[in-house]
Amino acid sequence: MQQGSSDKRPPVSVIILTWNALPLLQRYLPSVAASSYDNLEIILADNASSDGSADWVSQSFPEVRIIRHQENYGFCRGNNLAIAEAQGDYVVLLNNDVEVDRDWLQPLVAQMLSDDRVAAVQPKILKSGEPLSFEYAGAAGGFIDRWGFPFARGRLFETIEKDEGQYDVAADIFWATGAAVMLRATVLKDVGLLDEQFFMHMEEIDLCWRMKRRGHRIVCEPASAVYHLGGASLPSSSSRKAYYNFRNNLLTLYKNVSPSHWRRVIIVRILLDTVAAMRAVGLGRADEARAIWRAHRDAARMRERYKADRPTTESGVEVYGGSVVIDYFLRGRRKFMDLPSSTFSATR
């Protein structure tokens, strides 16, 4: 890695947000520091850690620029503050539990250079320690169904596919995971940054949806692969994670669909989310069920602040026109390739 190189390659800033995760930094940061890209700035954005993370990075990797936040701002504001100080034409958000190959950045930059409409590029996300399996957070790129349920190539709900090359062609997707995504800095100035009201979870889907509403493309570039541990911030069973996922998902829908579509969506979502809460109770996870209902309550309270900026008509953005919930749980479609391709032509 060469910080601030005069190389003709466009400058890239990699932002790693962290909070009290020194063991993860010790395990994963060395691979990022060993990146072969010649015009690279690495930024550690520290959310007021108390475990000496920033000091360790400063001593071990003096080439890494450190931004010390005054408090734990969460994922959204913590990254936004760092993005505002980044120097790169392209900004990469990278979780602190991601290992990368030396040449991981080059294919992402090449994809950006291929088309100015590309606003975000995601590498293939594989499981750290199990490199033949996709990782839950983003797999080979995300999509969303007409009712707002996200899923990914390589992952439907809890079914995670093996990587057998089935998604090894670059493809347009609906959303790119915030665990590892390259963003075009000029587009961020146009559409805005991560929504800080979200705090954490679903913020990348909202950002990508706003990008697509402006006519930009979101791409998965499988020539680049990274290895994500996952669950380092909040375990999948956490009721807090369920709360943010459901609340922010509802807010993402409200912000990005027309009022007429929202009125249809919210009725179906109340029914489907009631089923989800009942399922959680049946599995002995009453805290998760309560979190789902708190999410609906708080999303309803927060909607007012977004009313003025909502689209008044359908934006023409393509979503999966079916219900991935029904496809998965009732029709037994467990893999992305099991979903009917014709259903991806619906617009919202």
CSV table of C-alpha atoms in Angstrom, one decimal:
chain,number,residue,atom,x,y,z
A,1,MET,CA,0.0,0.0,0.0
A,2,GLN,CA,1.2,3.5,-0.8
A,3,GLN,CA,-0.6,6.3,0.9
A,4,GLY,CA,-1.1,9.4,-1.2
A,5,SER,CA,0.7,8.0,-4.3
A,6,SER,CA,0.9,10.0,-7.5
A,7,ASP,CA,-0.2,6.9,-9.4
A,8,LYS,CA,-2.7,7.6,-12.2
A,9,ARG,CA,-5.2,5.3,-10.6
A,10,PRO,CA,-8.1,7.2,-9.0
A,11,PRO,CA,-7.7,7.7,-5.3
A,12,VAL,CA,-9.6,5.3,-3.0
A,13,SER,CA,-10.4,5.8,0.6
A,14,VAL,CA,-11.2,2.8,2.7
A,15,ILE,CA,-13.1,3.6,5.9
A,16,ILE,CA,-13.2,1.1,8.8
A,17,LEU,CA,-15.5,2.0,11.6
A,18,THR,CA,-14.8,0.4,14.9
A,19,TRP,CA,-16.0,0.4,18.5
A,20,ASN,CA,-14.2,-1.7,21.2
A,21,ALA,CA,-13.1,-4.4,18.7
A,22,LEU,CA,-9.4,-4.6,19.2
A,23,PRO,CA,-9.2,-8.4,18.6
A,24,LEU,CA,-11.0,-8.0,15.3
A,25,LEU,CA,-8.7,-5.2,14.2
A,26,GLN,CA,-5.6,-7.3,15.1
A,27,ARG,CA,-7.0,-10.2,13.0
A,28,TYR,CA,-8.4,-8.4,10.0
A,29,LEU,CA,-6.7,-5.0,9.5
A,30,PRO,CA,-3.3,-6.5,8.4
A,31,SER,CA,-4.9,-7.8,5.2
A,32,VAL,CA,-6.3,-4.4,4.4
A,33,ALA,CA,-3.0,-2.7,5.0
A,34,ALA,CA,-1.4,-5.2,2.6
A,35,SER,CA,-3.7,-4.1,-0.3
A,36,SER,CA,-1.7,-3.7,-3.5
A,37,TYR,CA,-3.7,-0.7,-4.8
A,38,ASP,CA,-1.3,2.2,-5.3
A,39,ASN,CA,-3.4,5.2,-4.5
A,40,LEU,CA,-5.0,4.3,-1.3
A,41,GLU,CA,-6.0,6.0,1.9
A,42,ILE,CA,-7.1,3.9,4.9
A,43,ILE,CA,-9.1,5.6,7.6
A,44,LEU,CA,-9.9,4.1,11.0
A,45,ALA,CA,-13.0,5.8,12.3
A,46,ASP,CA,-13.1,5.0,16.1
A,47,ASN,CA,-16.4,5.4,17.8
A,48,ALA,CA,-14.9,6.4,21.2
A,49,SER,CA,-13.5,2.9,22.0
A,50,SER,CA,-12.2,2.3,25.5
A,51,ASP,CA,-10.0,-0.8,24.6
A,52,GLY,CA,-7.1,1.0,23.1
A,53,SER,CA,-8.0,0.2,19.5
A,54,ALA,CA,-6.9,3.5,18.0
A,55,ASP,CA,-3.6,3.6,19.9
A,56,TRP,CA,-2.8,0.0,18.7
A,57,VAL,CA,-3.6,0.9,15.1
A,58,SER,CA,-1.5,4.1,15.4
A,59,GLN,CA,1.5,2.1,16.6
A,60,SER,CA,1.1,-0.9,14.4
A,61,PHE,CA,0.0,0.8,11.2
A,62,PRO,CA,1.2,4.4,11.2
A,63,GLU,CA,0.1,4.8,7.6
A,64,VAL,CA,-3.5,4.5,8.7
A,65,ARG,CA,-5.3,7.8,9.3
A,66,ILE,CA,-7.3,7.8,12.5
A,67,ILE,CA,-10.4,9.8,13.1
A,68,ARG,CA,-11.4,9.7,16.8
A,69,HIS,CA,-15.1,10.3,17.4
A,70,GLN,CA,-16.1,11.8,20.7
A,71,GLU,CA,-18.8,9.2,21.4
A,72,ASN,CA,-20.3,6.0,19.8
A,73,TYR,CA,-22.2,7.5,16.9
A,74,GLY,CA,-23.3,4.2,15.6
A,75,PHE,CA,-22.8,2.9,12.0
A,76,CYS,CA,-24.4,5.7,10.1
A,77,ARG,CA,-23.1,8.9,11.7
A,78,GLY,CA,-19.8,7.3,12.5
A,79,ASN,CA,-19.2,6.5,8.8
A,80,ASN,CA,-20.7,9.8,7.6
A,81,LEU,CA,-18.2,11.9,9.6
A,82,ALA,CA,-15.4,9.9,8.1
A,83,ILE,CA,-16.8,10.1,4.6
A,84,ALA,CA,-16.8,13.9,4.9
A,85,GLU,CA,-13.0,13.8,5.5
A,86,ALA,CA,-12.1,11.2,3.0
A,87,GLN,CA,-10.0,12.3,0.0
A,88,GLY,CA,-10.8,9.5,-2.5
A,89,ASP,CA,-12.9,9.6,-5.7
A,90,TYR,CA,-14.3,6.3,-4.4
A,91,VAL,CA,-15.1,5.6,-0.8
A,92,VAL,CA,-15.1,2.1,0.5
A,93,LEU,CA,-17.1,1.2,3.7
A,94,LEU,CA,-15.5,-1.9,5.2
A,95,ASN,CA,-16.5,-3.7,8.4
A,96,ASN,CA,-13.8,-4.3,10.9
A,97,ASP,CA,-14.3,-8.1,10.6
A,98,VAL,CA,-13.5,-8.4,6.9
A,99,GLU,CA,-10.4,-10.0,5.4
A,100,VAL,CA,-9.4,-9.0,1.9
A,101,ASP,CA,-7.1,-10.2,-0.8
A,102,ARG,CA,-4.2,-8.1,-1.9
A,103,ASP,CA,-5.8,-7.2,-5.3
A,104,TRP,CA,-9.4,-6.8,-4.0
A,105,LEU,CA,-9.8,-3.1,-4.9
A,106,GLN,CA,-8.7,-3.3,-8.6
A,107,PRO,CA,-11.9,-5.0,-9.9
A,108,LEU,CA,-14.1,-2.7,-8.0
A,109,VAL,CA,-12.4,0.4,-9.4
A,110,ALA,CA,-12.5,-1.1,-12.9
A,111,GLN,CA,-16.2,-1.5,-12.6
A,112,MET,CA,-16.6,2.1,-11.5
A,113,LEU,CA,-14.5,3.3,-14.5
A,114,SER,CA,-16.5,1.2,-16.9
A,115,ASP,CA,-19.7,3.3,-16.5
A,116,ASP,CA,-20.2,6.7,-14.8
A,117,ARG,CA,-23.7,5.6,-13.9
A,118,VAL,CA,-22.3,3.0,-11.5
A,119,ALA,CA,-22.7,4.5,-8.0
A,120,ALA,CA,-21.9,1.5,-5.8
A,121,VAL,CA,-20.0,-1.8,-6.3
A,122,GLN,CA,-20.0,-4.7,-3.9
A,123,PRO,CA,-17.5,-7.6,-4.0
A,124,LYS,CA,-18.5,-11.1,-3.5
A,125,ILE,CA,-19.0,-11.7,0.3
A,126,LEU,CA,-17.7,-15.0,1.5
A,127,LYS,CA,-17.7,-16.4,5.0
A,128,SER,CA,-14.5,-15.8,7.0
A,129,GLY,CA,-13.2,-19.2,8.0
A,130,GLU,CA,-15.5,-20.9,5.4
A,131,PRO,CA,-14.4,-19.5,2.1
A,132,LEU,CA,-16.5,-21.9,0.1
A,133,SER,CA,-19.8,-20.4,1.6
A,134,PHE,CA,-21.4,-17.1,1.0
A,135,GLU,CA,-21.8,-14.8,4.0
A,136,TYR,CA,-25.3,-13.7,5.2
A,137,ALA,CA,-24.8,-10.0,5.1
A,138,GLY,CA,-24.5,-9.5,1.3
A,139,ALA,CA,-23.5,-12.8,-0.4
A,140,ALA,CA,-23.4,-11.9,-4.1
A,141,GLY,CA,-25.6,-8.8,-4.0
A,142,GLY,CA,-28.9,-7.9,-2.6
A,143,PHE,CA,-32.5,-7.5,-3.9
A,144,ILE,CA,-35.8,-6.6,-2.3
A,145,ASP,CA,-39.4,-7.8,-2.9
A,146,ARG,CA,-42.5,-5.7,-3.4
A,147,TRP,CA,-43.3,-5.8,0.4
A,148,GLY,CA,-39.8,-4.7,1.4
A,149,PHE,CA,-38.2,-7.9,2.4
A,150,PRO,CA,-34.5,-8.0,1.5
A,151,PHE,CA,-32.6,-11.1,0.2
A,152,ALA,CA,-29.5,-11.8,-1.7
A,153,ARG,CA,-28.0,-13.9,-4.5
A,154,GLY,CA,-26.6,-16.8,-2.4
A,155,ARG,CA,-28.8,-16.2,0.6
A,156,LEU,CA,-32.6,-16.5,1.2
A,157,PHE,CA,-33.4,-16.0,4.9
A,158,GLU,CA,-31.3,-18.6,6.8
A,159,THR,CA,-30.4,-20.7,3.7
A,160,ILE,CA,-26.9,-19.8,2.6
A,161,GLU,CA,-25.5,-21.3,-0.6
A,162,LYS,CA,-22.1,-22.6,-1.3
A,163,ASP,CA,-20.0,-20.6,-3.7
A,164,GLU,CA,-19.8,-22.8,-6.8
A,165,GLY,CA,-19.3,-20.1,-9.3
A,166,GLN,CA,-23.0,-19.7,-10.0
A,167,TYR,CA,-22.8,-15.9,-9.4
A,168,ASP,CA,-19.4,-15.2,-11.0
A,169,VAL,CA,-20.6,-12.8,-13.6
A,170,ALA,CA,-20.9,-9.1,-12.7
A,171,ALA,CA,-24.5,-8.2,-12.4
A,172,ASP,CA,-26.8,-5.3,-11.5
A,173,ILE,CA,-28.3,-5.7,-8.1
A,174,PHE,CA,-30.7,-3.7,-6.0
A,175,TRP,CA,-28.6,-3.1,-2.9
A,176,ALA,CA,-25.0,-3.6,-1.9
A,177,THR,CA,-24.0,-4.5,1.7
A,178,GLY,CA,-22.5,-2.0,4.0
A,179,ALA,CA,-20.1,-4.6,5.2
A,180,ALA,CA,-18.0,-4.0,2.0
A,181,VAL,CA,-19.1,-1.5,-0.6
A,182,MET,CA,-17.3,1.0,-2.9
A,183,LEU,CA,-19.3,4.3,-3.3
A,184,ARG,CA,-18.8,7.0,-5.9
A,185,ALA,CA,-18.1,10.2,-3.9
A,186,THR,CA,-19.8,12.5,-6.4
A,187,VAL,CA,-23.0,10.5,-6.2
A,188,LEU,CA,-23.0,10.8,-2.4
A,189,LYS,CA,-22.9,14.5,-2.8
A,190,ASP,CA,-26.0,14.2,-5.0
A,191,VAL,CA,-28.2,11.7,-3.1
A,192,GLY,CA,-26.9,12.3,0.5
A,193,LEU,CA,-25.1,10.0,2.9
A,194,LEU,CA,-26.3,7.3,5.2
A,195,ASP,CA,-29.5,8.2,7.1
A,196,GLU,CA,-28.3,8.9,10.6
A,197,GLN,CA,-31.8,8.4,12.1
A,198,PHE,CA,-31.3,4.7,11.3
A,199,PHE,CA,-28.3,4.4,13.7
A,200,MET,CA,-27.5,0.9,12.3
A,201,HIS,CA,-29.0,-1.7,9.9
A,202,MET,CA,-30.8,-1.3,6.6
A,203,GLU,CA,-29.0,2.0,5.9
A,204,GLU,CA,-27.3,0.7,2.8
A,205,ILE,CA,-30.6,-0.5,1.3
A,206,ASP,CA,-32.0,3.0,1.8
A,207,LEU,CA,-28.9,4.6,0.3
A,208,CYS,CA,-28.9,2.3,-2.7
A,209,TRP,CA,-32.6,2.8,-3.3
A,210,ARG,CA,-32.1,6.6,-3.3
A,211,MET,CA,-29.2,6.1,-5.8
A,212,LYS,CA,-31.4,4.0,-8.1
A,213,ARG,CA,-34.2,6.5,-8.0
A,214,ARG,CA,-31.7,9.0,-9.4
A,215,GLY,CA,-30.9,6.6,-12.3
A,216,HIS,CA,-27.7,5.2,-10.9
A,217,ARG,CA,-26.6,1.5,-11.0
A,218,ILE,CA,-25.6,-0.8,-8.2
A,219,VAL,CA,-23.3,-3.7,-9.2
A,220,CYS,CA,-21.8,-6.8,-7.7
A,221,GLU,CA,-18.3,-7.5,-9.0
A,222,PRO,CA,-17.4,-11.1,-8.2
A,223,ALA,CA,-13.9,-10.8,-9.5
A,224,SER,CA,-13.3,-9.2,-6.1
A,225,ALA,CA,-14.0,-11.4,-3.1
A,226,VAL,CA,-13.7,-10.6,0.6
A,227,TYR,CA,-14.2,-12.7,3.7
A,228,HIS,CA,-16.7,-11.5,6.4
A,229,LEU,CA,-17.0,-12.9,9.9
A,230,GLY,CA,-20.4,-11.4,10.5
A,231,GLY,CA,-22.4,-10.9,13.7
A,232,ALA,CA,-19.5,-9.1,15.3
A,233,SER,CA,-21.7,-6.0,16.3
A,234,LEU,CA,-24.9,-7.8,17.2
A,235,PRO,CA,-25.7,-11.5,17.0
A,236,SER,CA,-28.5,-12.6,14.7
A,237,SER,CA,-30.6,-13.7,17.7
A,238,SER,CA,-30.4,-10.2,19.3
A,239,SER,CA,-33.8,-8.5,19.9
A,240,ARG,CA,-32.0,-5.2,19.4
A,241,LYS,CA,-30.9,-6.3,15.9
A,242,ALA,CA,-34.5,-7.4,15.2
A,243,TYR,CA,-35.8,-4.0,16.3
A,244,TYR,CA,-33.4,-2.0,14.0
A,245,ASN,CA,-34.0,-4.3,11.1
A,246,PHE,CA,-37.8,-4.1,11.2
A,247,ARG,CA,-38.0,-0.4,12.1
A,248,ASN,CA,-35.5,0.7,9.5
A,249,ASN,CA,-37.0,-1.5,6.9
A,250,LEU,CA,-40.3,0.1,7.3
A,251,LEU,CA,-38.7,3.6,7.2
A,252,THR,CA,-36.8,2.6,4.0
A,253,LEU,CA,-40.1,1.6,2.4
A,254,TYR,CA,-41.9,4.8,3.5
A,255,LYS,CA,-39.1,7.0,2.2
A,256,ASN,CA,-38.8,5.4,-1.2
A,257,VAL,CA,-42.2,4.3,-2.4
A,258,SER,CA,-45.2,6.4,-3.5
A,259,PRO,CA,-48.0,7.1,-1.0
A,260,SER,CA,-50.4,4.9,-2.9
A,261,HIS,CA,-48.0,2.0,-2.8
A,262,TRP,CA,-47.2,2.6,0.8
A,263,ARG,CA,-50.9,2.2,1.7
A,264,ARG,CA,-50.9,-1.2,0.2
A,265,VAL,CA,-47.6,-2.2,1.6
A,266,ILE,CA,-48.3,-1.4,5.2
A,267,ILE,CA,-51.4,-3.5,5.4
A,268,VAL,CA,-49.5,-6.5,4.1
A,269,ARG,CA,-46.5,-5.8,6.3
A,270,ILE,CA,-48.6,-5.7,9.5
A,271,LEU,CA,-50.0,-9.1,8.6
A,272,LEU,CA,-46.6,-10.6,7.7
A,273,ASP,CA,-44.8,-9.1,10.6
A,274,THR,CA,-47.5,-10.3,13.0
A,275,VAL,CA,-46.8,-13.8,11.7
A,276,ALA,CA,-43.1,-13.2,12.3
A,277,ALA,CA,-43.7,-12.1,15.8
A,278,MET,CA,-45.9,-15.1,16.5
A,279,ARG,CA,-43.2,-17.4,15.0
A,280,ALA,CA,-40.6,-15.7,17.4
A,281,VAL,CA,-42.9,-16.5,20.4
A,282,GLY,CA,-43.2,-20.1,19.2
A,283,LEU,CA,-39.5,-20.4,19.1
A,284,GLY,CA,-39.2,-19.0,22.6
A,285,ARG,CA,-38.0,-15.6,21.6
A,286,ALA,CA,-40.5,-13.3,23.2
A,287,ASP,CA,-38.0,-10.5,23.3
A,288,GLU,CA,-37.8,-10.6,19.5
A,289,ALA,CA,-41.6,-10.5,19.2
A,290,ARG,CA,-41.8,-7.4,21.4
A,291,ALA,CA,-39.0,-5.8,19.4
A,292,ILE,CA,-41.0,-6.2,16.2
A,293,TRP,CA,-44.0,-4.4,17.7
A,294,ARG,CA,-41.7,-1.6,19.1
A,295,ALA,CA,-40.3,-1.3,15.6
A,296,HIS,CA,-43.7,-0.7,14.1
A,297,ARG,CA,-44.6,1.8,16.8
A,298,ASP,CA,-41.4,3.8,16.5
A,299,ALA,CA,-41.4,3.7,12.7
A,300,ALA,CA,-44.9,5.2,12.7
A,301,ARG,CA,-43.7,8.0,15.0
A,302,MET,CA,-40.7,8.8,12.8
A,303,ARG,CA,-42.4,8.9,9.5
A,304,GLU,CA,-43.4,12.5,9.7
A,305,ARG,CA,-39.8,13.7,9.3
A,306,TYR,CA,-39.6,12.0,5.9
A,307,LYS,CA,-43.0,13.1,4.4
A,308,ALA,CA,-41.7,16.1,2.5
A,309,ASP,CA,-39.1,14.2,0.5
A,310,ARG,CA,-41.1,11.1,-0.5
A,311,PRO,CA,-41.7,10.3,-4.2
A,312,THR,CA,-45.2,11.2,-5.2
A,313,THR,CA,-45.4,8.7,-8.0
A,314,GLU,CA,-43.8,5.3,-8.8
A,315,SER,CA,-40.1,5.8,-9.4
A,316,GLY,CA,-39.7,3.0,-12.0
A,317,VAL,CA,-37.1,1.2,-9.9
A,318,GLU,CA,-37.3,-2.6,-10.5
A,319,VAL,CA,-37.9,-4.8,-7.5
A,320,TYR,CA,-38.8,-8.5,-7.1
A,321,GLY,CA,-42.6,-8.5,-7.8
A,322,GLY,CA,-43.4,-11.5,-5.8
A,323,SER,CA,-43.2,-12.3,-2.1
A,324,VAL,CA,-39.9,-13.8,-1.0
A,325,VAL,CA,-41.6,-14.8,2.2
A,326,ILE,CA,-44.3,-16.9,0.4
A,327,ASP,CA,-41.8,-18.2,-2.1
A,328,TYR,CA,-39.4,-19.4,0.7
A,329,PHE,CA,-41.8,-20.6,3.5
A,330,LEU,CA,-44.7,-21.9,1.4
A,331,ARG,CA,-43.3,-22.8,-2.0
A,332,GLY,CA,-40.0,-24.2,-0.8
A,333,ARG,CA,-37.9,-22.0,-3.0
A,334,ARG,CA,-34.6,-22.0,-1.0
A,335,LYS,CA,-32.2,-20.5,-3.5
A,336,PHE,CA,-32.1,-17.3,-5.5
A,337,MET,CA,-32.1,-19.2,-8.7
A,338,ASP,CA,-35.3,-20.9,-7.7
A,339,LEU,CA,-37.1,-17.6,-7.9
A,340,PRO,CA,-38.9,-16.9,-11.2
A,341,SER,CA,-36.8,-14.4,-13.2
A,342,SER,CA,-39.9,-12.8,-14.8
A,343,THR,CA,-40.9,-11.5,-11.4
A,344,PHE,CA,-38.0,-9.2,-11.2
A,345,SER,CA,-39.5,-6.8,-13.7
A,346,ALA,CA,-41.9,-5.1,-11.3
A,347,THR,CA,-41.3,-1.4,-10.7
A,348,ARG,CA,-41.8,0.7,-7.6
